[in-house]
Short mmCIF file of C-alpha atoms and ligand atoms in Angstrom, two decimals:
data_model
loop_
_atom_site.label_atom_id
_atom_site.label_comp_id
_atom_site.label_asym_id
_atom_site.label_seq_id
_atom_site.Cartn_x
_atom_site.Cartn_y
_atom_site.Cartn_z
CA MET A 102 2.21 -15.88 -9.07
CA SER A 103 1.08 -17.85 -6.03
CA SER A 104 -2.53 -18.98 -6.16
CA HIS A 105 -2.47 -19.15 -2.38
CA ILE A 106 -2.79 -15.38 -1.99
CA MET A 107 -6.38 -14.16 -1.80
CA PRO A 108 -6.96 -12.24 -5.03
CA THR A 109 -7.88 -8.93 -3.37
CA TYR A 110 -5.55 -7.02 -5.69
CA ALA A 111 -5.37 -7.04 -9.50
CA ARG A 112 -1.58 -7.04 -9.50
CA LEU A 113 0.64 -5.92 -12.36
CA ALA A 114 3.09 -8.54 -13.61
CA VAL A 115 6.24 -7.10 -12.14
CA THR A 116 8.30 -7.93 -9.05
CA PHE A 117 10.58 -5.28 -7.64
CA GLU A 118 13.76 -6.34 -5.95
CA ARG A 119 15.50 -3.16 -4.83
CA GLY A 120 15.27 0.58 -4.91
CA GLU A 121 17.24 3.77 -4.43
CA GLY A 122 15.56 7.16 -4.11
CA ALA A 123 12.95 7.40 -6.88
CA TRP A 124 14.40 4.40 -8.75
CA LEU A 125 13.23 0.79 -8.53
CA TRP A 126 14.72 -2.31 -10.16
CA ASP A 127 12.77 -5.46 -10.96
CA ASP A 128 13.96 -9.06 -10.74
CA LYS A 129 15.25 -8.81 -14.32
CA ASN A 130 17.31 -5.75 -13.39
CA GLN A 131 15.04 -3.42 -15.38
CA ARG A 132 14.96 0.09 -13.93
CA TYR A 133 11.74 2.06 -13.27
CA LEU A 134 11.03 5.61 -12.18
CA ASP A 135 8.67 5.51 -9.22
CA ALA A 136 6.11 8.34 -9.40
CA LEU A 137 3.79 6.66 -6.89
CA SER A 138 6.01 5.91 -3.84
CA GLY A 139 3.97 2.82 -2.95
CA ILE A 140 0.91 5.13 -2.79
CA ALA A 141 2.41 8.00 -0.80
CA VAL A 142 4.39 5.76 1.54
CA CYS A 143 8.05 6.12 0.57
CA ASN A 144 8.16 9.93 0.68
CA LEU A 145 11.91 9.83 1.39
CA GLY A 146 12.45 7.44 -1.53
CA HIS A 147 13.54 3.81 -1.39
CA ALA A 148 16.39 2.52 0.78
CA HIS A 149 16.83 5.82 2.61
CA SER A 150 20.00 5.58 4.69
CA ALA A 151 18.58 7.21 7.85
CA VAL A 152 15.62 4.82 7.96
CA HIS A 153 17.86 1.86 7.11
CA GLU A 154 20.28 2.71 9.91
CA ALA A 155 17.52 3.30 12.45
CA ILE A 156 15.97 -0.09 11.70
CA CYS A 157 19.33 -1.88 11.85
CA GLN A 158 20.33 -0.28 15.13
CA GLN A 159 16.99 -0.89 16.79
CA SER A 160 16.66 -4.49 15.59
CA ALA A 161 20.08 -5.28 17.01
CA LYS A 162 18.79 -4.15 20.42
CA LEU A 163 15.08 -4.88 20.72
CA LEU A 164 12.12 -5.39 18.37
CA HIS A 165 9.20 -5.55 20.73
CA THR A 166 8.31 -5.48 24.37
CA SER A 167 4.71 -4.42 24.97
CA ASN A 168 2.66 -1.34 25.69
CA LEU A 169 2.51 -2.78 29.20
CA TYR A 170 5.93 -1.13 29.60
CA GLN A 171 7.42 2.25 28.75
CA ILE A 172 8.93 2.46 25.28
CA ALA A 173 11.63 5.11 24.86
CA SER A 174 11.45 5.40 21.07
CA GLN A 175 7.64 5.71 21.22
CA GLU A 176 7.95 8.60 23.69
CA LYS A 177 10.58 10.31 21.54
CA LEU A 178 8.45 9.88 18.43
CA ALA A 179 5.39 11.27 20.24
CA ASP A 180 7.37 14.34 21.36
CA LYS A 181 8.60 14.93 17.82
CA LEU A 182 5.14 14.48 16.29
CA ILE A 183 3.58 16.87 18.79
CA GLN A 184 6.31 19.41 18.14
CA MET A 185 5.90 19.20 14.34
CA SER A 186 2.09 19.04 14.28
CA GLY A 187 0.96 21.39 17.06
CA MET A 188 -1.30 18.62 18.36
CA THR A 189 -1.34 17.52 22.03
CA ASN A 190 -1.05 13.74 22.23
CA VAL A 191 -1.01 10.56 20.20
CA PHE A 192 -2.11 6.93 20.00
CA PHE A 193 0.07 4.72 17.77
CA SER A 194 -1.40 2.08 15.46
CA ASN A 195 -0.03 -0.11 12.65
CA SER A 196 -2.00 1.25 9.71
CA GLY A 197 -4.18 4.04 8.44
CA ALA A 198 -7.45 2.22 8.93
CA GLU A 199 -6.52 1.55 12.54
CA ALA A 200 -5.62 5.19 13.09
CA ASN A 201 -9.08 6.11 11.76
CA GLU A 202 -10.70 3.49 13.99
CA ALA A 203 -9.12 5.28 16.94
CA ALA A 204 -10.48 8.60 15.62
CA ILE A 205 -13.98 7.15 15.22
CA LYS A 206 -13.84 5.79 18.77
CA LEU A 207 -12.76 9.24 20.01
CA ALA A 208 -15.75 10.81 18.22
CA ARG A 209 -18.13 8.33 19.83
CA LYS A 210 -16.64 8.85 23.28
CA PHE A 211 -16.89 12.61 22.78
CA GLY A 212 -20.52 12.28 21.69
CA HIS A 213 -21.44 10.13 24.67
CA SER A 214 -19.71 12.60 27.00
CA LYS A 215 -22.17 15.20 25.68
CA GLY A 216 -25.15 12.89 26.25
CA ILE A 217 -25.63 11.90 22.60
CA ASP A 218 -27.03 8.34 22.38
CA ILE A 219 -26.01 7.62 18.78
CA PRO A 220 -22.96 9.81 18.11
CA THR A 221 -22.84 10.45 14.38
CA ILE A 222 -19.94 11.52 12.18
CA ILE A 223 -20.29 13.63 9.04
CA VAL A 224 -18.27 12.05 6.22
CA MET A 225 -17.83 13.00 2.56
CA ASP A 226 -18.76 11.67 -0.85
CA LYS A 227 -15.77 10.04 -2.58
CA SER A 228 -13.85 9.81 0.69
CA PHE A 229 -11.50 6.95 1.50
CA HIS A 230 -10.78 5.99 5.09
CA GLY A 231 -9.76 2.32 4.94
CA ARG A 232 -11.04 -1.25 4.72
CA THR A 233 -12.03 -2.23 8.25
CA LEU A 234 -15.76 -2.33 8.90
CA ALA A 235 -15.99 1.09 10.52
CA THR A 236 -13.64 2.77 8.05
CA LEU A 237 -15.27 1.25 4.97
CA SER A 238 -18.59 2.44 6.37
CA ALA A 239 -17.08 5.95 6.59
CA THR A 240 -15.72 5.62 3.04
CA GLY A 241 -17.74 7.28 0.26
CA ASN A 242 -17.44 4.53 -2.33
CA ALA A 243 -20.22 1.95 -2.83
CA LYS A 244 -17.81 -0.53 -4.50
CA ILE A 245 -15.77 -0.73 -1.31
CA GLN A 246 -18.88 -1.36 0.81
CA GLN A 247 -20.71 -3.80 -1.46
CA GLY A 248 -20.92 -7.32 -0.07
CA PHE A 249 -19.90 -6.30 3.43
CA GLU A 250 -23.21 -5.03 4.76
CA PRO A 251 -24.47 -4.41 7.38
CA LEU A 252 -22.38 -1.27 7.52
CA VAL A 253 -21.41 0.29 10.82
CA GLU A 254 -23.98 2.94 11.72
CA GLY A 255 -23.33 6.46 12.91
CA PHE A 256 -22.24 8.17 9.67
CA VAL A 257 -24.03 10.74 7.53
CA ARG A 258 -22.67 11.73 4.15
CA VAL A 259 -22.43 15.11 2.43
CA PRO A 260 -20.73 16.24 -0.80
CA TYR A 261 -17.04 17.15 -0.55
CA ASN A 262 -16.09 20.83 -0.63
CA ASP A 263 -19.63 21.88 0.27
CA ILE A 264 -19.77 23.93 3.47
CA ALA A 265 -23.50 24.60 3.14
CA ALA A 266 -24.21 20.85 3.16
CA ILE A 267 -22.17 20.41 6.35
CA LYS A 268 -24.04 23.28 7.96
CA THR A 269 -27.41 21.79 7.01
CA ALA A 270 -26.38 18.42 8.47
CA LEU A 271 -25.29 20.09 11.71
CA VAL A 272 -28.57 22.02 11.98
CA GLU A 273 -30.79 19.04 11.15
CA ASN A 274 -29.04 16.32 13.14
CA LYS A 275 -28.50 16.88 16.85
CA SER A 276 -26.46 13.66 17.11
CA ILE A 277 -23.44 14.93 15.18
CA ALA A 278 -20.28 14.46 17.24
CA ALA A 279 -17.59 14.96 14.60
CA ILE A 280 -16.69 15.75 11.01
CA LEU A 281 -14.17 13.44 9.33
CA VAL A 282 -12.59 14.74 6.14
CA GLU A 283 -9.46 14.49 4.00
CA PRO A 284 -7.68 17.83 3.31
CA VAL A 285 -7.26 16.58 -0.28
CA GLN A 286 -9.08 13.45 -1.42
CA GLY A 287 -6.52 11.01 -2.79
CA GLU A 288 -8.39 7.85 -3.79
CA GLY A 289 -11.39 10.05 -4.61
CA GLY A 290 -9.56 11.63 -7.55
CA VAL A 291 -7.01 14.11 -6.13
CA ASN A 292 -9.86 16.48 -5.24
CA ILE A 293 -8.57 19.77 -3.87
CA PRO A 294 -11.20 21.81 -1.99
CA ALA A 295 -11.51 25.59 -1.79
CA SER A 296 -8.50 27.08 -0.02
CA ASP A 297 -10.62 28.10 3.01
CA TYR A 298 -12.57 24.81 3.23
CA LEU A 299 -10.74 23.59 6.33
CA ASN A 300 -11.00 27.04 7.97
CA GLN A 301 -14.75 27.00 7.47
CA ILE A 302 -15.02 23.48 8.87
CA ARG A 303 -12.94 24.57 11.88
CA ALA A 304 -15.34 27.46 12.49
CA LEU A 305 -18.41 25.20 12.22
CA CYS A 306 -16.88 22.61 14.55
CA ASP A 307 -16.29 25.34 17.14
CA GLU A 308 -19.78 26.78 16.69
CA TYR A 309 -21.55 23.42 17.02
CA ASP A 310 -19.08 21.86 19.49
CA VAL A 311 -18.19 18.86 17.31
CA LEU A 312 -14.76 17.37 16.68
CA MET A 313 -12.86 18.35 13.54
CA MET A 314 -11.12 15.14 12.45
CA LEU A 315 -8.71 15.20 9.51
CA ASP A 316 -7.62 12.05 7.71
CA GLU A 317 -4.07 13.06 6.72
CA ILE A 318 -2.99 9.52 6.01
CA GLN A 319 -2.19 10.39 2.38
CA THR A 320 -1.70 14.17 2.66
CA GLY A 321 0.58 14.10 5.70
CA ILE A 322 4.35 13.82 6.25
CA GLY A 323 5.40 16.54 3.80
CA ARG A 324 3.42 15.33 0.81
CA THR A 325 1.55 18.59 0.12
CA GLY A 326 4.42 21.01 0.83
CA LYS A 327 3.70 21.34 4.57
CA PHE A 328 4.38 18.69 7.19
CA LEU A 329 0.61 18.31 7.51
CA ALA A 330 -1.85 19.72 4.98
CA PHE A 331 -3.87 21.61 7.62
CA GLN A 332 -0.78 23.75 8.19
CA HIS A 333 -1.58 25.48 4.88
CA ASN A 334 -4.67 26.85 6.64
CA GLY A 335 -3.22 27.99 9.95
CA ILE A 336 -5.71 25.94 11.92
CA VAL A 337 -5.41 22.98 14.30
CA PRO A 338 -7.95 20.13 14.10
CA ASP A 339 -9.13 18.20 17.14
CA VAL A 340 -8.06 14.87 15.68
CA CYS A 341 -5.62 14.04 12.87
CA THR A 342 -4.75 10.59 11.57
CA LEU A 343 -1.46 9.58 9.96
CA ALA A 344 0.06 6.41 8.52
CA LYS A 345 1.47 5.79 5.01
CA ALA A 346 4.67 7.90 4.91
CA LEU A 347 5.14 8.06 8.68
CA GLY A 348 7.48 5.05 8.60
CA ASN A 349 8.59 5.41 4.94
CA GLY A 350 7.58 1.76 4.43
CA VAL A 351 7.69 0.42 7.97
CA PRO A 352 4.06 -0.05 9.01
CA ILE A 353 2.97 2.55 11.55
CA GLY A 354 -0.06 4.79 12.01
CA ALA A 355 -0.96 7.49 14.48
CA CYS A 356 -4.07 9.18 15.79
CA LEU A 357 -3.21 12.65 17.07
CA ALA A 358 -5.56 14.61 19.30
CA HIS A 359 -5.75 18.19 20.49
CA GLY A 360 -7.88 20.34 22.75
CA LYS A 361 -11.20 18.78 23.65
CA ALA A 362 -10.22 15.46 22.02
CA ALA A 363 -6.91 15.22 23.86
CA ASP A 364 -8.00 13.56 27.08
CA LEU A 365 -10.95 11.45 25.92
CA PHE A 366 -9.20 8.06 26.02
CA THR A 367 -8.40 6.75 29.46
CA ALA A 368 -6.69 3.51 30.56
CA GLY A 369 -8.37 0.49 28.99
CA ASN A 370 -10.26 2.46 26.32
CA HIS A 371 -8.08 1.41 23.40
CA GLY A 372 -5.05 -0.70 22.66
CA SER A 373 -2.80 -2.47 20.19
CA THR A 374 -0.23 -5.22 20.55
CA PHE A 375 2.14 -3.86 17.92
CA GLY A 376 1.11 -0.19 17.85
CA GLY A 377 4.07 2.03 18.68
CA ASN A 378 6.54 -0.80 18.95
CA PRO A 379 10.26 0.03 19.18
CA LEU A 380 11.13 -0.92 15.59
CA ALA A 381 8.35 1.06 13.92
CA CYS A 382 8.89 4.08 16.18
CA SER A 383 12.62 4.15 15.45
CA ALA A 384 11.92 4.17 11.73
CA ALA A 385 9.31 6.92 12.05
CA LEU A 386 11.59 9.00 14.24
CA ALA A 387 14.28 8.77 11.55
CA VAL A 388 11.70 9.92 8.98
CA LEU A 389 10.67 12.94 11.04
CA ASN A 390 14.25 13.89 11.90
CA THR A 391 15.19 13.66 8.23
CA LEU A 392 12.29 15.93 7.26
CA SER A 393 12.94 18.52 9.97
CA ASP A 394 16.71 18.59 9.30
CA SER A 395 16.26 19.15 5.55
CA ASP A 396 14.25 21.35 3.21
CA LEU A 397 12.48 18.36 1.63
CA ILE A 398 9.03 19.60 2.64
CA ALA A 399 9.63 22.97 0.96
CA GLN A 400 10.97 21.05 -2.03
CA ALA A 401 7.69 19.13 -2.25
CA ALA A 402 5.91 22.45 -2.83
CA GLU A 403 8.45 23.64 -5.43
CA LYS A 404 8.71 20.35 -7.28
CA GLY A 405 4.94 20.01 -7.40
CA ASP A 406 4.70 23.45 -9.01
CA GLN A 407 7.47 22.58 -11.51
CA ILE A 408 5.97 19.25 -12.48
CA CYS A 409 2.50 20.69 -13.01
CA ALA A 410 3.78 23.68 -14.97
CA ALA A 411 5.73 21.30 -17.22
CA PHE A 412 2.65 19.10 -17.79
CA GLN A 413 0.51 22.18 -18.49
CA GLU A 414 2.97 23.24 -21.16
CA LYS A 415 3.35 19.81 -22.77
CA LEU A 416 -0.37 19.07 -22.76
CA GLN A 417 -1.82 22.54 -23.37
CA THR A 418 -3.07 21.70 -26.85
CA ASN A 419 -4.59 18.36 -25.80
CA SER A 420 -8.36 18.87 -25.57
CA HIS A 421 -8.81 15.59 -23.66
CA ILE A 422 -7.10 17.04 -20.58
CA LEU A 423 -9.82 18.45 -18.36
CA ASN A 424 -7.62 19.61 -15.53
CA ILE A 425 -4.12 19.38 -14.06
CA ARG A 426 -4.17 20.06 -10.33
CA HIS A 427 -1.91 19.58 -7.36
CA LEU A 428 -1.10 20.46 -3.80
CA GLY A 429 2.64 19.95 -3.42
CA LEU A 430 3.52 16.51 -4.74
CA MET A 431 -0.05 15.24 -4.74
CA ILE A 432 -0.83 15.58 -8.43
CA GLY A 433 -3.90 14.77 -10.52
CA ILE A 434 -4.23 14.90 -14.31
CA GLU A 435 -7.89 14.49 -15.21
CA LEU A 436 -8.84 13.21 -18.66
CA ASP A 437 -12.25 13.27 -20.32
CA THR A 438 -11.97 9.53 -20.93
CA PRO A 439 -11.19 6.39 -18.87
CA CYS A 440 -7.44 5.92 -18.81
CA THR A 441 -6.63 3.02 -16.47
CA GLU A 442 -4.80 1.43 -19.44
CA LEU A 443 -2.13 4.08 -19.05
CA VAL A 444 -0.86 2.35 -15.91
CA GLY A 445 0.31 -0.70 -17.91
CA LYS A 446 1.63 1.43 -20.76
CA ALA A 447 3.64 3.52 -18.30
CA LEU A 448 4.99 0.39 -16.61
CA ASN A 449 6.20 -0.87 -20.01
CA ALA A 450 7.90 2.51 -20.47
CA GLY A 451 9.62 2.16 -17.08
CA LEU A 452 7.36 4.50 -15.12
CA LEU A 453 5.09 3.80 -12.14
CA ILE A 454 1.87 5.83 -11.99
CA ASN A 455 -1.67 5.28 -10.76
CA VAL A 456 -5.14 6.03 -12.14
CA THR A 457 -7.98 6.63 -9.71
CA GLN A 458 -11.70 7.23 -10.37
CA ASP A 459 -11.10 5.83 -13.91
CA LYS A 460 -10.11 9.19 -15.40
CA VAL A 461 -7.60 10.77 -13.03
CA ILE A 462 -3.91 10.02 -13.37
CA ARG A 463 -2.53 10.26 -9.85
CA LEU A 464 1.13 11.03 -9.25
CA LEU A 465 2.70 10.80 -5.79
CA PRO A 466 6.44 10.90 -6.47
CA PRO A 467 8.90 10.75 -3.58
CA LEU A 468 9.96 14.13 -2.16
CA VAL A 469 13.55 13.28 -3.15
CA ILE A 470 12.77 13.09 -6.90
CA ASP A 471 15.52 15.03 -8.71
CA VAL A 472 15.54 17.40 -11.70
CA ASP A 473 16.47 14.74 -14.26
CA GLN A 474 13.85 12.36 -12.90
CA ILE A 475 11.23 15.13 -13.08
CA THR A 476 12.15 15.69 -16.73
CA GLN A 477 11.88 11.97 -17.43
CA LEU A 478 8.53 11.76 -15.66
CA VAL A 479 7.05 14.66 -17.63
CA GLU A 480 8.48 13.53 -20.99
CA THR A 481 7.48 9.89 -20.66
CA LEU A 482 3.99 10.48 -19.32
CA SER A 483 3.15 13.38 -21.68
CA THR A 484 4.12 11.24 -24.66
CA LEU A 485 1.99 8.35 -23.40
CA ILE A 486 -1.00 10.65 -22.82
CA GLN A 487 -0.65 12.21 -26.27
CA GLU A 488 -0.51 8.77 -27.94
CA TYR A 489 -3.39 7.47 -25.86
CA THR A 490 -5.74 10.38 -26.53
CA GLN A 491 -4.98 10.65 -30.25
C1 LIG B 64 -4.42 4.72 2.50
C2 LIG B 64 -5.44 5.51 3.21
C3 LIG B 64 -6.15 4.98 4.30
C4 LIG B 64 -6.00 3.54 4.76
O1 LIG B 64 -4.73 3.27 5.23
P1 LIG B 64 -4.30 1.72 5.44
O2 LIG B 64 -2.92 1.81 6.02
O3 LIG B 64 -4.32 1.08 4.09
O4 LIG B 64 -5.27 1.11 6.35
C5 LIG B 64 -7.06 5.79 4.95
N1 LIG B 64 -7.27 7.06 4.55
C6 LIG B 64 -6.61 7.60 3.52
C7 LIG B 64 -6.86 9.03 3.13
C8 LIG B 64 -5.69 6.84 2.79
O5 LIG B 64 -5.06 7.37 1.75
#
């Protein structure tokens, strides 16, 4: 491994060379089942033909011009995103953190428009919003912030899935301009809130005239069994951020706005050299067309149910399993003991998984995972968990 790469990641000793659907092959031609999708990025699986073709066609024509000019594929992608999300308009970025930066800037602009001097955003314990200075300040994880103080100001933190705490913050702090929250916390441990949590937040945001901002970077693009997770609740947020699976591996993020957040940015307020460039937008458009022309999103709901039911059955007598939970194909298996070691054991058994918060096995398989692969996932991982907890 090159010593010239900054050691920001504790990497596993494997190099993948190619993939197909939920399969990956390493440089020794060993095959692996991918139950992580590059952390919820390759929702359509690896080497998806529609994405491949879109990239090839676009790169033969034009990779980049500039946001100084009109970009046809960006406009088409915006139309499609608006149609699928029910939002009003969009700013394109290159990553999730950048999409959240745009959201945070929208919240501040909104606050100032209401005469608030220090617009403040309510954020959650155990949240994850990215690694830039503003987004790590919004993130509810001291390890991510440590060493990078001073943090960006303008955030107050409350426990996740606690409506009363949000209400108290809104009553006590007249500077609140927005609430930023994940519909399901991914990095935080696959934490699924009460089914009416988002509805209650929507109602509070209306009552107190603050922006409801959802970080759907991990939950979006079909992952939870709806195109966007807020669509389970029949509400529309004011701001919604996307990235990860939007380009199925081609870097692209988006900050969507609606209603009172829709027209906050004006010319010169925000920008990006690469954001919304022709290549990334062509890939993302292929992703969205593939999702809307198939029943893959519905399959995410069904497959999530199947996988969890199968794990429940296999592990029902294991007293070390605290909880198996999921929303669509966002799956958490919580143990009563640290289990990060399982990642290496699974890799040796040809399976890619993740452990977050030390004790939660996180599975984010591609939406295209098939019946045989589901069986293999459940068999392999159940056996490893049984051995590990013995
Ligand atoms: C991954 C993630 C981010 C950060 O996205 P990057 O593209 O890595 O900047 C932000 N929020 C959530 C919920 C995420 O899962």
